[in-house]
């Protein structure tokens, strides 16, 4: 077997290329060099105006100009997890990808590619640089026996050897500790359906799914309240242009929401007001009609203060609440549960079979009350009351809306100002604008990344429900996300992920891995993870508390990474399996939007790369799983095999023919009678019954009554009274930048020319206190770890707070890593990664 090192894994070629050389057409990499030279005439000296000219008679015949070879163009999709899903032309000459260019859309606002795609008639080369990047993985690698993880000593092995090595280990682990000892982790490093094959493998083998937790505190809260996550619940794509107010909350839409920013610009041209709520004077704040600088992580209090004003001034939309929200739920005083027909002596009935459990569902309808005191099911009471406390069959009940009014009553604008530092008059102004509408609430994941992100999200998402800012033009959450993903709910995901023979398995979040590996227990159950398979994620580069996670992985016997490149997680693995670049295989995008898009294979998979479906199939077949005997073609045909999708014209044949098919028309308004909320009740819910931990096996308690309604919580670490602030007085969080999506695109020559290294920005007052000048190298540290970066002074930063780009590869930091200083602590209703809830100190080096 051929031994090699990290450096030797790279292709031949230099990454020291300058932009000037690039613009002159010099080779970018060895793989691209043969292409970029095509069509360029040899350099010839050009005569000056005063240079002697030969007589016409002596002129030599002109040399023929070398013609560029024929060019083929394919549809590709940039599907890093910004979620934009920008489609583009992929230009191929002589079997090589030479550039990308924009595809003009039927809506000009959809014709976009961000800086990461860097599309230009002559310079659309960031993607080709990734296709032919030196860090591309070319063939399976195994860590040389006896060397340490991360030492960079590898041996090249064949696919047969790799599959046999992994599955032989698996068979031993299963015999020793059961299939649940094999954990599979997948992130969102590729927005396409192909990587869902790992979910199929997990369910068929009974493996453990290690949840990523990325963004999930907010996403899960949105799913529980609206039936879809906050990322997906908007109206049709261009609906925001009809908004009067756009609330961009803890989200720099100019960078983190580039795929949506064009819509906001158009709305502002039409007269919409942009309100930005953010601690930092971001790009979006600079464009805003009103910037509201808020104390970090107090956003839930601001939303509660706005609710107080809305209720006090009668700004609610009672009809919308009665029709489509939890406002009329009758909540029992004794146990905080919803009054149901069984409480009135009506026996529950059996409903449809739950496909997840195979057992019948239980039908026990809620009780609503009419204005005359009549009670009945929601179908029987067309116009229920939403205010009041009543006795029903001797049971004391109060409407969910009145419970919310009581919860918000303590959040006067003055108290809200004390907590958030937002002036009381501004609180009132925000509430009035929001209620007037039509209002688009654009919440990103800035608040999710705090340990109180779940409660913040609940408060934010309640505001549209009480003001009727949903189900109509210009109103809703997100505004550009919902349609296509809602359409994909009609795909055959059940048949794809839970085929006959599927047994399911355990789940736990990556946050719990350190504790599980330290104690050997999952809650009260003896449990150890023997193997971790990491897919579509640079886990060690993006998950918080890197040192604790690394220590946990040290106790795992086998770590397998499936990726395109040699990144942080690849380097720390025992076996690395190469997958193709996005443009090297056919797949279907899962990026949200109103289209179903096909990503064509512009060129065959390079080297020995195999796509996820092929790899998972090989592993499953080696383990004797008949249902894993599938090809990519089988996989996509199963995914699309529903009457609902066929009715929309979405089949593999139509996608191959048309490349994209509209999944929803442009008048899709979520929460309207025509497109009702897809919760179990058909209503959006600000009152939640029986709130429980997402992962109950850990045994962590949850206050169900507190979490049943919007409420305010402080973060776990970066709160004012934390004694740790004496030692670590600064709060650090990270921001998205224009040139990366997490660590994707972190290594790219042209982008690195523009943004060459990690930086940390701090307010001049904080810098002066530490004798830090602009451009100094500084150490950012706490008890968990440290990272060294270049400091920049920025007066727009809030004093006491610093921020940095999210995120770079370890090799790009001068020392350490950003994720070393973050915490894996989390609250336990919805588990998420909360890297913003971090206290640090900074010192000049």
PDB file of C-alpha atoms in Angstrom, residues 471 671-676:
ATOM      1  CA  UNK A 471     -51.446  34.177   5.297  1.00  0.00           C
ATOM      2  CA  UNK A 671     -51.261  30.245   6.932  1.00  0.00           C
ATOM      3  CA  UNK A 672     -54.037  31.283   4.577  1.00  0.00           C
ATOM      4  CA  UNK A 673     -57.173  29.120   4.253  1.00  0.00           C
ATOM      5  CA  UNK A 674     -55.738  27.847   0.941  1.00  0.00           C
ATOM      6  CA  UNK A 675     -52.377  26.942   2.505  1.00  0.00           C
ATOM      7  CA  UNK A 676     -53.125  26.204   6.180  1.00  0.00           C
TER       8      UNK A 676
END
